[in-house]
Coordinates of C-alpha atoms and ligand atoms in Angstrom, one line a residue:
M71 CA 0.0 0.0 0.0
P72 CA 1.5 3.4 -0.9
E73 CA 2.8 5.2 2.1
L74 CA 1.1 8.6 1.4
T75 CA -2.2 7.9 3.3
E76 CA -0.3 6.2 6.1
S77 CA 2.0 9.1 6.7
A78 CA 1.6 11.1 9.9
I79 CA 0.9 14.2 8.0
W80 CA -1.9 12.6 6.0
Q81 CA -3.4 11.4 9.3
S82 CA -3.1 14.9 10.8
L83 CA -4.9 16.3 7.7
N84 CA -7.6 13.8 8.2
A85 CA -8.0 14.8 11.8
H86 CA -7.9 18.5 10.9
Y87 CA -10.6 17.8 8.3
E88 CA -12.9 16.4 11.0
N89 CA -12.4 19.6 13.0
I90 CA -13.0 22.0 10.2
R91 CA -15.6 20.4 8.0
H92 CA -18.6 21.9 9.9
I93 CA -17.0 25.4 10.2
H94 CA -18.7 27.9 7.9
M95 CA -16.6 30.3 5.9
R96 CA -18.9 33.1 7.0
D97 CA -17.6 32.6 10.6
L98 CA -14.0 32.5 9.4
F99 CA -14.5 35.8 7.7
E100 CA -16.1 37.3 10.8
Q101 CA -13.4 36.1 13.1
D102 CA -10.5 37.4 11.0
P103 CA -11.0 40.9 9.5
N104 CA -7.7 40.4 7.6
R105 CA -8.7 37.2 6.0
F106 CA -8.4 38.6 2.5
E107 CA -4.9 40.0 3.2
N108 CA -3.9 36.7 4.9
F109 CA -5.1 34.5 2.1
S110 CA -4.3 36.4 -1.1
L111 CA -1.1 36.8 -3.2
H112 CA 0.1 38.9 -6.1
I113 CA 2.4 38.2 -9.0
N114 CA 2.8 41.1 -11.4
D115 CA -0.7 42.6 -11.8
L116 CA -2.4 39.3 -11.1
L117 CA -4.2 38.9 -7.8
F118 CA -4.9 35.4 -6.5
D119 CA -7.5 35.5 -3.8
F120 CA -7.9 32.2 -2.0
S121 CA -9.6 33.5 1.1
K122 CA -13.0 31.9 0.1
N123 CA -11.7 28.5 0.9
R124 CA -12.5 26.2 3.8
I125 CA -9.1 26.6 5.4
T126 CA -7.4 28.2 8.3
K127 CA -3.7 29.0 8.7
E128 CA -3.4 25.6 10.3
T129 CA -4.8 24.0 7.2
L130 CA -2.3 25.7 5.0
N131 CA 0.6 24.8 7.3
L132 CA -0.5 21.2 7.3
L133 CA -0.8 21.1 3.5
I134 CA 2.6 22.7 3.2
D135 CA 3.9 20.0 5.5
L136 CA 2.4 17.4 3.1
A137 CA 4.2 19.1 0.2
N138 CA 7.5 18.9 2.2
H139 CA 6.8 15.3 3.1
T140 CA 6.7 14.4 -0.6
G141 CA 10.0 16.2 -1.3
L142 CA 8.3 18.8 -3.5
K143 CA 11.1 21.2 -3.5
D144 CA 13.5 18.6 -4.9
Q145 CA 10.9 17.4 -7.4
I146 CA 10.5 21.0 -8.7
E147 CA 14.2 21.3 -9.1
A148 CA 14.4 18.0 -10.9
M149 CA 11.9 19.2 -13.5
F150 CA 13.7 22.5 -14.2
R151 CA 17.1 20.8 -14.3
G152 CA 15.9 18.3 -17.0
D153 CA 16.0 15.1 -15.0
K154 CA 14.1 12.3 -16.7
I155 CA 11.0 12.7 -14.5
N156 CA 8.8 11.2 -17.2
I157 CA 10.0 7.8 -16.0
T158 CA 7.8 5.6 -18.2
E159 CA 9.1 7.3 -21.3
N160 CA 12.5 7.9 -19.9
R161 CA 12.4 11.7 -20.8
P162 CA 12.6 15.0 -19.1
A163 CA 9.6 17.3 -19.1
L164 CA 11.2 20.6 -20.2
H165 CA 8.5 22.9 -21.5
T166 CA 9.9 25.4 -19.0
A167 CA 13.2 25.5 -21.1
L168 CA 11.2 26.8 -24.1
R169 CA 10.4 30.0 -22.2
R170 CA 13.7 30.1 -20.3
S171 CA 15.7 30.1 -23.5
Q172 CA 14.9 33.7 -23.9
Q173 CA 17.3 34.4 -21.2
N174 CA 19.9 32.1 -22.8
K175 CA 20.4 30.0 -19.7
T176 CA 21.8 26.5 -20.3
V177 CA 19.7 23.4 -19.9
Y178 CA 21.1 20.0 -20.5
V179 CA 19.5 16.9 -22.0
N180 CA 21.7 13.8 -22.4
N181 CA 24.7 16.1 -21.7
E182 CA 23.9 18.5 -24.5
D183 CA 22.8 22.1 -24.0
I184 CA 19.4 22.3 -25.7
T185 CA 19.3 26.2 -25.6
P186 CA 21.0 26.7 -29.0
E187 CA 18.5 24.3 -30.6
I188 CA 15.5 26.1 -29.0
N189 CA 16.8 29.4 -30.2
R190 CA 17.4 28.1 -33.7
V191 CA 13.8 27.1 -34.0
L192 CA 12.6 30.3 -32.4
D193 CA 14.6 32.2 -35.1
K194 CA 13.1 30.1 -37.8
I195 CA 9.6 30.9 -36.4
E196 CA 10.4 34.6 -36.4
Q197 CA 11.6 34.5 -40.0
F198 CA 8.6 32.5 -41.2
C199 CA 6.2 34.9 -39.4
D200 CA 7.8 37.8 -41.1
Q201 CA 7.5 36.2 -44.5
I202 CA 3.9 35.3 -44.1
R203 CA 2.8 38.5 -42.4
S204 CA 4.7 40.8 -44.9
G205 CA 3.3 38.9 -47.8
K206 CA 6.7 37.9 -49.1
W207 CA 5.6 34.2 -48.9
R208 CA 3.4 33.5 -51.9
G209 CA 1.1 30.7 -52.8
Y210 CA 1.4 28.6 -56.0
S211 CA -0.3 31.2 -58.1
G212 CA 1.7 34.1 -56.7
K213 CA -0.8 35.4 -54.2
K214 CA -0.3 36.2 -50.5
I215 CA -1.5 33.9 -47.8
T216 CA -4.7 35.1 -46.3
N217 CA -5.9 32.0 -44.4
I218 CA -4.0 29.5 -42.2
V219 CA -5.5 26.1 -41.2
N220 CA -3.9 24.4 -38.3
I221 CA -4.5 20.7 -38.5
G222 CA -3.8 19.0 -35.2
I223 CA -5.6 17.5 -32.2
G224 CA -5.2 17.5 -28.4
G225 CA -2.1 19.4 -27.5
S226 CA -1.4 20.2 -31.1
D227 CA -4.8 22.1 -31.3
L228 CA -6.2 23.1 -27.9
G229 CA -3.3 25.4 -26.9
P230 CA -3.0 27.5 -30.0
K231 CA -6.8 27.6 -30.4
M232 CA -7.3 28.8 -26.9
V233 CA -4.5 31.4 -26.9
L234 CA -5.4 32.8 -30.3
T235 CA -9.0 33.1 -29.2
A236 CA -7.9 34.9 -26.1
L237 CA -5.6 37.3 -28.0
Q238 CA -7.9 38.2 -30.9
P239 CA -7.3 42.0 -30.3
Y240 CA -3.7 41.3 -31.1
A241 CA -4.4 39.3 -34.3
T242 CA -3.6 40.7 -37.7
E243 CA -6.6 41.2 -39.8
N244 CA -4.9 40.2 -43.0
I245 CA -4.5 36.5 -42.0
K246 CA -7.3 34.4 -40.5
V247 CA -6.4 31.3 -38.6
H248 CA -8.7 28.2 -38.5
F249 CA -8.4 25.0 -36.5
V250 CA -9.3 21.6 -37.7
S251 CA -9.0 18.7 -35.3
N252 CA -12.0 16.3 -35.6
I253 CA -11.8 13.2 -37.8
D254 CA -15.4 14.0 -38.7
Q255 CA -15.0 15.4 -42.2
A256 CA -17.5 18.1 -41.4
N257 CA -14.7 19.9 -39.5
L258 CA -12.3 20.2 -42.5
I259 CA -15.0 20.6 -45.2
E260 CA -16.8 23.3 -43.3
T261 CA -13.5 25.1 -42.7
I262 CA -12.1 25.0 -46.2
S263 CA -15.3 25.5 -48.1
N264 CA -15.0 29.2 -48.0
L265 CA -11.2 29.3 -48.6
A266 CA -9.2 29.4 -51.7
P267 CA -6.4 26.9 -52.0
E268 CA -4.0 29.4 -53.6
T269 CA -4.1 31.7 -50.6
T270 CA -4.4 29.0 -47.8
L271 CA -1.5 27.6 -45.8
F272 CA -1.8 24.4 -43.9
I273 CA 0.1 23.9 -40.7
I274 CA 0.2 20.2 -39.9
S275 CA 0.8 20.1 -36.1
S276 CA 1.6 16.7 -34.7
K277 CA 4.4 15.7 -32.3
T278 CA 4.3 12.1 -33.6
F279 CA 3.1 12.8 -37.1
T280 CA 1.2 9.5 -36.9
T281 CA -2.0 10.6 -35.2
Q282 CA -4.9 9.1 -37.2
E283 CA -7.2 12.2 -37.1
T284 CA -4.5 14.7 -38.0
M285 CA -2.9 12.6 -40.8
T286 CA -6.3 11.8 -42.3
N287 CA -7.3 15.4 -42.4
A288 CA -3.8 16.4 -43.7
H289 CA -4.1 14.0 -46.6
S290 CA -7.6 15.3 -47.4
A291 CA -6.2 18.9 -47.3
K292 CA -3.4 17.9 -49.6
Q293 CA -5.9 16.4 -52.1
W294 CA -7.9 19.6 -51.9
L295 CA -4.9 21.7 -52.8
M296 CA -3.9 19.3 -55.6
N297 CA -7.3 19.4 -57.1
S298 CA -6.8 23.0 -57.7
A299 CA -3.0 23.4 -58.1
Q300 CA -2.6 20.3 -60.3
N301 CA 1.1 20.3 -59.4
T302 CA 2.9 18.7 -56.5
Q303 CA 5.3 21.6 -56.3
A304 CA 2.5 23.6 -54.8
I305 CA 2.8 21.5 -51.6
S306 CA 6.0 23.4 -50.5
K307 CA 4.1 26.7 -50.8
H308 CA 1.1 25.6 -48.8
F309 CA 2.2 23.0 -46.2
V310 CA 4.4 23.3 -43.2
A311 CA 4.8 20.7 -40.5
I312 CA 5.5 21.0 -36.8
S313 CA 6.7 17.8 -35.4
A314 CA 9.2 15.8 -33.4
N315 CA 9.1 13.2 -36.2
R316 CA 11.0 14.8 -39.1
A317 CA 11.1 11.5 -41.1
E318 CA 7.4 11.1 -41.1
A319 CA 6.8 14.7 -42.1
I320 CA 9.2 14.3 -45.0
N321 CA 7.4 11.0 -45.9
F322 CA 4.1 13.0 -46.1
G323 CA 5.7 15.3 -48.6
I324 CA 6.6 18.3 -46.5
A325 CA 9.6 20.2 -47.8
S326 CA 12.6 19.8 -45.5
D327 CA 12.8 23.6 -45.0
N328 CA 9.2 23.7 -44.0
I329 CA 9.6 21.5 -41.0
F330 CA 9.6 23.2 -37.5
E331 CA 11.0 20.7 -35.0
F332 CA 10.2 20.2 -31.4
W333 CA 11.5 17.5 -29.2
D334 CA 10.4 14.5 -27.2
W335 CA 11.0 16.3 -24.0
V336 CA 8.1 18.6 -24.8
G337 CA 4.8 16.9 -23.8
G338 CA 2.0 17.4 -26.4
R339 CA -0.2 19.2 -23.8
Y340 CA 2.7 21.4 -22.8
S341 CA 3.7 22.2 -26.4
L342 CA 2.1 25.6 -27.2
W343 CA 5.4 27.2 -26.2
S344 CA 7.2 25.3 -28.9
A345 CA 6.8 25.6 -32.7
I346 CA 3.3 24.3 -32.0
G347 CA 2.6 27.9 -31.3
L348 CA 3.5 28.9 -34.9
S349 CA -0.1 29.9 -35.8
I350 CA -0.2 32.1 -32.6
A351 CA 3.1 33.7 -33.6
I352 CA 1.9 34.4 -37.2
S353 CA -1.3 35.9 -36.1
I354 CA -0.3 38.0 -33.1
G355 CA 3.3 38.6 -34.3
F356 CA 6.6 37.2 -33.1
K357 CA 7.1 39.9 -30.5
N358 CA 3.8 39.2 -28.9
F359 CA 4.5 35.5 -29.0
C360 CA 7.7 36.2 -27.0
Q361 CA 5.6 38.1 -24.5
L362 CA 3.5 35.0 -24.0
L363 CA 6.7 33.0 -23.3
L364 CA 7.9 35.8 -20.9
G365 CA 4.6 35.7 -19.0
A366 CA 5.1 31.9 -18.5
N367 CA 8.7 32.5 -17.6
D368 CA 7.7 34.9 -14.8
I369 CA 5.6 32.1 -13.3
D370 CA 8.4 29.6 -13.7
N371 CA 10.7 31.8 -11.7
H372 CA 8.1 32.4 -9.1
F373 CA 7.3 28.7 -8.9
R374 CA 10.9 27.8 -8.5
L375 CA 11.9 30.4 -6.0
A376 CA 8.9 31.5 -3.9
P377 CA 8.5 29.8 -0.5
F378 CA 5.5 27.4 -0.6
E379 CA 3.4 29.7 1.6
R380 CA 3.7 32.4 -1.0
N381 CA 3.8 30.2 -4.1
I382 CA 0.6 30.5 -6.1
P383 CA 0.8 27.3 -8.1
V384 CA 1.7 25.4 -5.0
I385 CA -1.2 26.8 -3.1
M386 CA -3.6 26.2 -6.0
A387 CA -2.4 22.6 -6.0
L388 CA -2.7 22.1 -2.2
L389 CA -6.2 23.5 -2.1
G390 CA -7.1 21.1 -4.9
I391 CA -5.7 18.2 -2.9
W392 CA -7.6 19.5 0.2
Y393 CA -11.0 19.2 -1.6
N394 CA -10.1 16.2 -3.8
N395 CA -8.7 14.0 -1.0
F396 CA -10.3 15.1 2.1
F397 CA -13.7 16.6 1.1
N398 CA -14.1 14.0 -1.7
A399 CA -14.9 16.7 -4.3
A400 CA -14.8 14.9 -7.6
S401 CA -14.5 17.9 -9.9
H402 CA -13.1 21.4 -10.3
A403 CA -14.7 24.1 -12.4
I404 CA -12.8 26.8 -14.3
L405 CA -15.0 29.8 -14.9
P406 CA -13.5 32.7 -16.9
Y407 CA -15.4 36.0 -16.9
A408 CA -14.0 37.0 -20.3
H409 CA -15.4 35.9 -23.6
S410 CA -11.9 35.7 -24.9
L411 CA -11.0 33.0 -22.4
R412 CA -13.9 30.8 -23.4
Y413 CA -11.7 27.9 -24.4
L414 CA -9.6 28.0 -21.2
S415 CA -11.4 25.1 -19.5
D416 CA -11.2 22.9 -22.6
Y417 CA -7.5 23.5 -22.7
L418 CA -7.1 22.9 -19.0
Q419 CA -9.1 19.7 -19.2
Q420 CA -6.3 18.1 -21.3
C421 CA -3.6 19.8 -19.2
D422 CA -4.9 18.4 -16.0
M423 CA -6.9 15.2 -16.8
E424 CA -4.4 13.7 -19.3
S425 CA -1.6 14.5 -16.8
N426 CA -3.2 13.3 -13.5
G427 CA -5.9 11.0 -14.6
K428 CA -3.8 8.0 -13.4
S429 CA -4.3 5.3 -10.8
I430 CA -0.8 3.7 -10.8
D431 CA 1.9 5.5 -8.9
R432 CA 5.5 6.0 -9.8
D433 CA 6.4 2.8 -8.1
G434 CA 4.0 0.8 -10.2
L435 CA 1.5 0.4 -7.4
E436 CA -2.2 1.1 -7.5
V437 CA -3.0 4.2 -5.5
N438 CA -5.4 4.0 -2.5
Y439 CA -6.4 7.7 -2.7
E440 CA -8.1 9.9 -5.3
T441 CA -5.9 11.5 -8.0
G442 CA -6.8 14.0 -10.7
P443 CA -10.3 15.6 -10.5
I444 CA -12.7 16.1 -13.4
I445 CA -11.9 19.5 -14.8
W446 CA -14.8 21.3 -16.4
G447 CA -16.4 24.7 -17.0
Q448 CA -17.0 27.3 -19.5
S449 CA -17.4 31.1 -19.8
G450 CA -18.8 32.2 -16.4
P451 CA -21.8 34.3 -17.5
N452 CA -23.0 31.5 -19.7
G453 CA -22.4 28.9 -17.0
Q454 CA -24.5 30.9 -14.6
H455 CA -27.5 30.3 -16.9
A456 CA -26.8 26.6 -17.3
F457 CA -25.1 24.7 -14.5
F458 CA -24.5 27.1 -11.6
Q459 CA -27.7 25.9 -10.0
L460 CA -25.9 22.7 -9.1
I461 CA -22.8 24.5 -7.9
H462 CA -25.0 26.6 -5.6
Q463 CA -27.6 24.2 -4.3
G464 CA -26.6 20.7 -5.5
T465 CA -25.4 17.8 -3.3
K466 CA -21.9 17.9 -4.8
L467 CA -19.1 20.1 -3.6
V468 CA -17.6 21.8 -6.7
P469 CA -14.5 24.0 -6.0
C470 CA -14.4 26.8 -8.6
D471 CA -11.8 29.1 -10.1
F472 CA -13.3 32.5 -11.1
I473 CA -11.0 34.4 -13.5
A474 CA -11.5 37.9 -14.8
P475 CA -9.6 40.8 -16.4
A476 CA -10.3 44.2 -14.9
C477 CA -10.4 45.9 -18.3
N478 CA -11.7 44.9 -21.6
R479 CA -10.7 46.3 -25.0
Y480 CA -14.1 46.3 -26.6
D481 CA -16.7 47.0 -24.0
S482 CA -17.7 50.3 -22.5
T483 CA -16.6 50.5 -18.8
E484 CA -20.3 50.2 -17.9
Q485 CA -20.9 46.9 -19.7
H486 CA -17.6 45.5 -18.3
A487 CA -18.7 46.5 -14.8
I488 CA -21.8 44.4 -15.2
L489 CA -19.6 41.4 -16.1
L490 CA -17.4 42.1 -13.2
S491 CA -20.3 42.4 -10.8
N492 CA -21.2 38.9 -11.7
F493 CA -17.6 37.7 -11.3
L494 CA -17.6 39.1 -7.8
A495 CA -21.2 38.2 -6.8
Q496 CA -21.0 34.5 -7.6
P497 CA -18.1 33.6 -5.3
E498 CA -19.7 35.8 -2.6
A499 CA -23.0 33.9 -3.0
L500 CA -21.2 30.6 -3.0
M501 CA -19.4 31.5 0.2
Q502 CA -22.1 33.3 2.1
G503 CA -25.2 31.4 1.1
Q504 CA -28.6 32.5 2.3
T505 CA -30.2 31.5 5.5
I506 CA -33.9 30.7 6.2
E507 CA -34.1 34.0 8.2
Q508 CA -32.8 35.9 5.3
V509 CA -35.3 34.4 2.9
K510 CA -38.2 35.2 5.3
T511 CA -37.0 38.8 5.7
E512 CA -36.6 39.2 2.0
L513 CA -40.0 37.8 1.1
N514 CA -41.7 39.4 4.0
Q515 CA -44.4 36.8 4.1
D516 CA -45.5 34.6 7.1
D517 CA -47.3 31.8 5.2
L518 CA -44.5 30.5 3.1
S519 CA -44.5 26.8 2.5
I520 CA -41.6 24.8 4.0
T521 CA -40.8 23.6 0.5
L522 CA -40.5 27.1 -0.9
L523 CA -38.6 28.3 2.1
H524 CA -36.1 25.6 2.0
S525 CA -35.8 25.8 -1.8
K526 CA -34.8 29.4 -1.5
T527 CA -32.1 28.9 1.1
F528 CA -28.4 28.4 0.1
S529 CA -26.1 26.5 2.4
G530 CA -23.1 28.5 1.2
N531 CA -19.7 27.4 2.4
R532 CA -18.8 26.5 -1.2
P533 CA -15.2 27.2 -2.0
S534 CA -13.7 29.2 -4.8
N535 CA -10.5 31.0 -5.9
S536 CA -10.6 34.3 -7.7
F537 CA -8.0 35.5 -10.2
L538 CA -8.1 39.1 -11.1
F539 CA -5.7 40.9 -13.4
K540 CA -5.6 44.0 -15.5
E541 CA -6.1 42.8 -19.0
V542 CA -5.9 39.8 -21.3
T543 CA -2.5 40.3 -22.8
P544 CA 0.0 37.8 -24.3
K545 CA 1.9 38.1 -21.0
T546 CA -1.1 37.5 -18.7
V547 CA -2.3 34.6 -20.8
G548 CA 1.2 33.0 -20.7
S549 CA 1.2 33.5 -16.9
L550 CA -2.2 32.0 -16.4
I551 CA -1.4 28.9 -18.4
A552 CA 1.9 28.3 -16.6
L553 CA 0.1 28.7 -13.2
Y554 CA -2.2 25.8 -14.1
E555 CA 0.6 23.7 -15.6
H556 CA 2.6 23.9 -12.4
K557 CA -0.5 23.3 -10.2
T558 CA -1.0 20.1 -12.2
F559 CA 2.6 19.1 -11.7
V560 CA 2.6 19.7 -8.0
Q561 CA -0.5 17.6 -7.6
G562 CA 1.2 14.8 -9.6
C563 CA 4.2 15.1 -7.3
I564 CA 2.2 14.8 -4.1
W565 CA 0.1 11.9 -5.5
N566 CA 3.4 10.2 -6.6
I567 CA 2.2 9.8 -10.2
N568 CA 3.9 10.5 -13.5
S569 CA 2.1 13.6 -14.9
F570 CA 3.9 13.4 -18.2
D571 CA 2.7 10.2 -20.0
Q572 CA -0.8 9.3 -21.3
M573 CA -0.9 5.6 -21.6
G574 CA -4.7 5.6 -21.0
V575 CA -5.4 7.0 -24.5
E576 CA -3.7 4.0 -26.3
L577 CA -6.2 1.1 -25.8
G578 CA -9.1 2.8 -27.5
K579 CA -6.8 3.9 -30.4
K580 CA -5.6 0.3 -30.8
L581 CA -9.1 -1.2 -30.8
A582 CA -10.3 1.4 -33.3
Y583 CA -7.6 0.4 -35.8
A584 CA -8.5 -3.3 -35.3
L585 CA -12.2 -2.6 -35.7
L586 CA -12.0 -0.4 -38.8
P587 CA -11.7 -3.2 -41.4
E588 CA -14.9 -4.8 -39.9
L589 CA -16.8 -1.7 -40.8
N590 CA -15.8 -1.9 -44.4
N591 CA -17.5 -5.2 -45.3
N592 CA -21.1 -6.4 -45.2
Q593 CA -20.5 -9.4 -42.9
I594 CA -22.3 -9.9 -39.6
I595 CA -19.7 -9.4 -36.9
D596 CA -19.6 -11.8 -33.9
T597 CA -15.9 -11.4 -32.7
H598 CA -16.6 -8.8 -29.9
D599 CA -18.7 -8.6 -26.8
S600 CA -22.4 -8.7 -27.6
S601 CA -22.8 -4.9 -27.2
T602 CA -20.0 -4.0 -29.6
N603 CA -21.2 -6.7 -32.1
G604 CA -24.8 -5.3 -31.8
L605 CA -23.7 -1.8 -32.4
I606 CA -21.5 -2.7 -35.5
N607 CA -24.3 -4.9 -37.0
Y608 CA -26.9 -2.2 -36.4
Y609 CA -24.6 0.4 -38.0
K610 CA -24.3 -1.9 -41.1
K611 CA -28.1 -2.3 -41.2
I612 CA -28.8 1.5 -41.2
R613 CA -25.9 3.0 -43.0
Ligands
F6P998 O1 -3.8 10.7 -27.9 C1 -3.4 11.7 -27.0 C2 -2.3 12.5 -27.6 O2 -1.2 11.8 -27.7 C3 -2.1 13.8 -26.8 O3 -1.3 13.6 -25.7 C4 -1.6 14.7 -27.8 O4 -1.6 16.1 -27.5 C5 -2.5 14.4 -29.0 O5 -2.7 13.0 -28.9 C6 -1.9 14.7 -30.4 O6 -0.7 14.0 -30.6 P1 0.2 14.4 -31.8 O7 0.7 15.8 -31.5 O8 1.4 13.5 -31.7 O9 -0.6 14.3 -33.0

């Protein structure tokens, strides 16, 4: 049995949980007028308010003891140093080096400094951006590129899509970027149907360059170009690849000069900082792309150097563990109050759930404690009119992150204030709740039915973090993502799991490959379980 739950510190946290679980946050706020000051932190212009959590100073101290018990400090250093912490794949996890290279520090992998190689690819990205943005790069008929289609899935899609959506005010109007990820042809067809092949550039983003969805769409895109260009030479004007598998990219027909490398020590879901961010760099410009890296680098430095009690990603992680492992909260909601951040929770779903959705620890043993929670959410205002009912009054505890910029480029101050009033009111309501007495006073009626009375009460005591910063800029977006990346890593360290592999996605892929030929004939299938057989045979009947 893994020793985590047997450790003295875990037992102390269990005992502390029993003491605290009935305490209402209303009382904690009343007892401590400085609770906000005591439980909030800043980095640059970002304020992290974690005072609306079911914690006291003692809780935090105990959680920090837990982090120390698992050797977190050394584990953080091991990641930054480039140790092979992805033990099942025998690789480092060095996405942080991609943002650190800007300061030209050395990082070694297999005794080789990787910084020159990172800088070489960054230079190549810069030159390519200039060529596309200035119009020097021309399509097969001599016209400028006006549309870019990024074909990729998972980490080769979600990061660039989320960041570019967030940073639309920075995007050049001359070049539109589109994202195709789904194997469902509708995604590619609906995207390219309004585009002209002669002015479209495809970026084939795939670390492995073998992913079925991406390669199938890439081949269809190539065919679409060929139908119009009628000349294979056009491929070099309209296709670039981003991959750690150069050989496969060349096999596909990508010109050698059009390949932007990244490396096996960059995990797919941590890859937007690499050449996978090419579409971002083209759209917002290379300088802004560097700001994104710098924003992440600021958090890297903070994460590496700040003591745990003032370390934002460490505290985010510890709070998550507090609810996940002691309050048995199964999920965590991410709720941005900015339309531009509407894909943040989609992105963080992969970041967190593919990293920490594991039940085997680093010693190969099955864990006897909960690991990664279900990450979900969407734009806060829209969520309010959909699922907030459950967060306020349901039987499940759902810790939430509320995220908002103080300023917005488009809206009048007045309209933005309405948005922010909601960003502020929801966590307040979750924390405070509403008592029966308050309902009675509010309705000012004596003959209210018990059902109505109780239905209108809110227990409150529902935890949340609030993140407030000045504006959605490349730098703040970089910082925000890095905070969550490190939070995820810290939780993996404490749960003693490898956050950098994703073996759980393989079985389904293997079975799909095996099953595909069975769909392409008219025979009755009886080789699977009766459910799968039944579904295949019904499909054949109605197709
Ligand atoms: O199948 C999961 C996964 O491997 C993710 O980890 C990754 O981000 C995605 O597929 C895409 O992989 P690739 O970039 O190799 O096409």
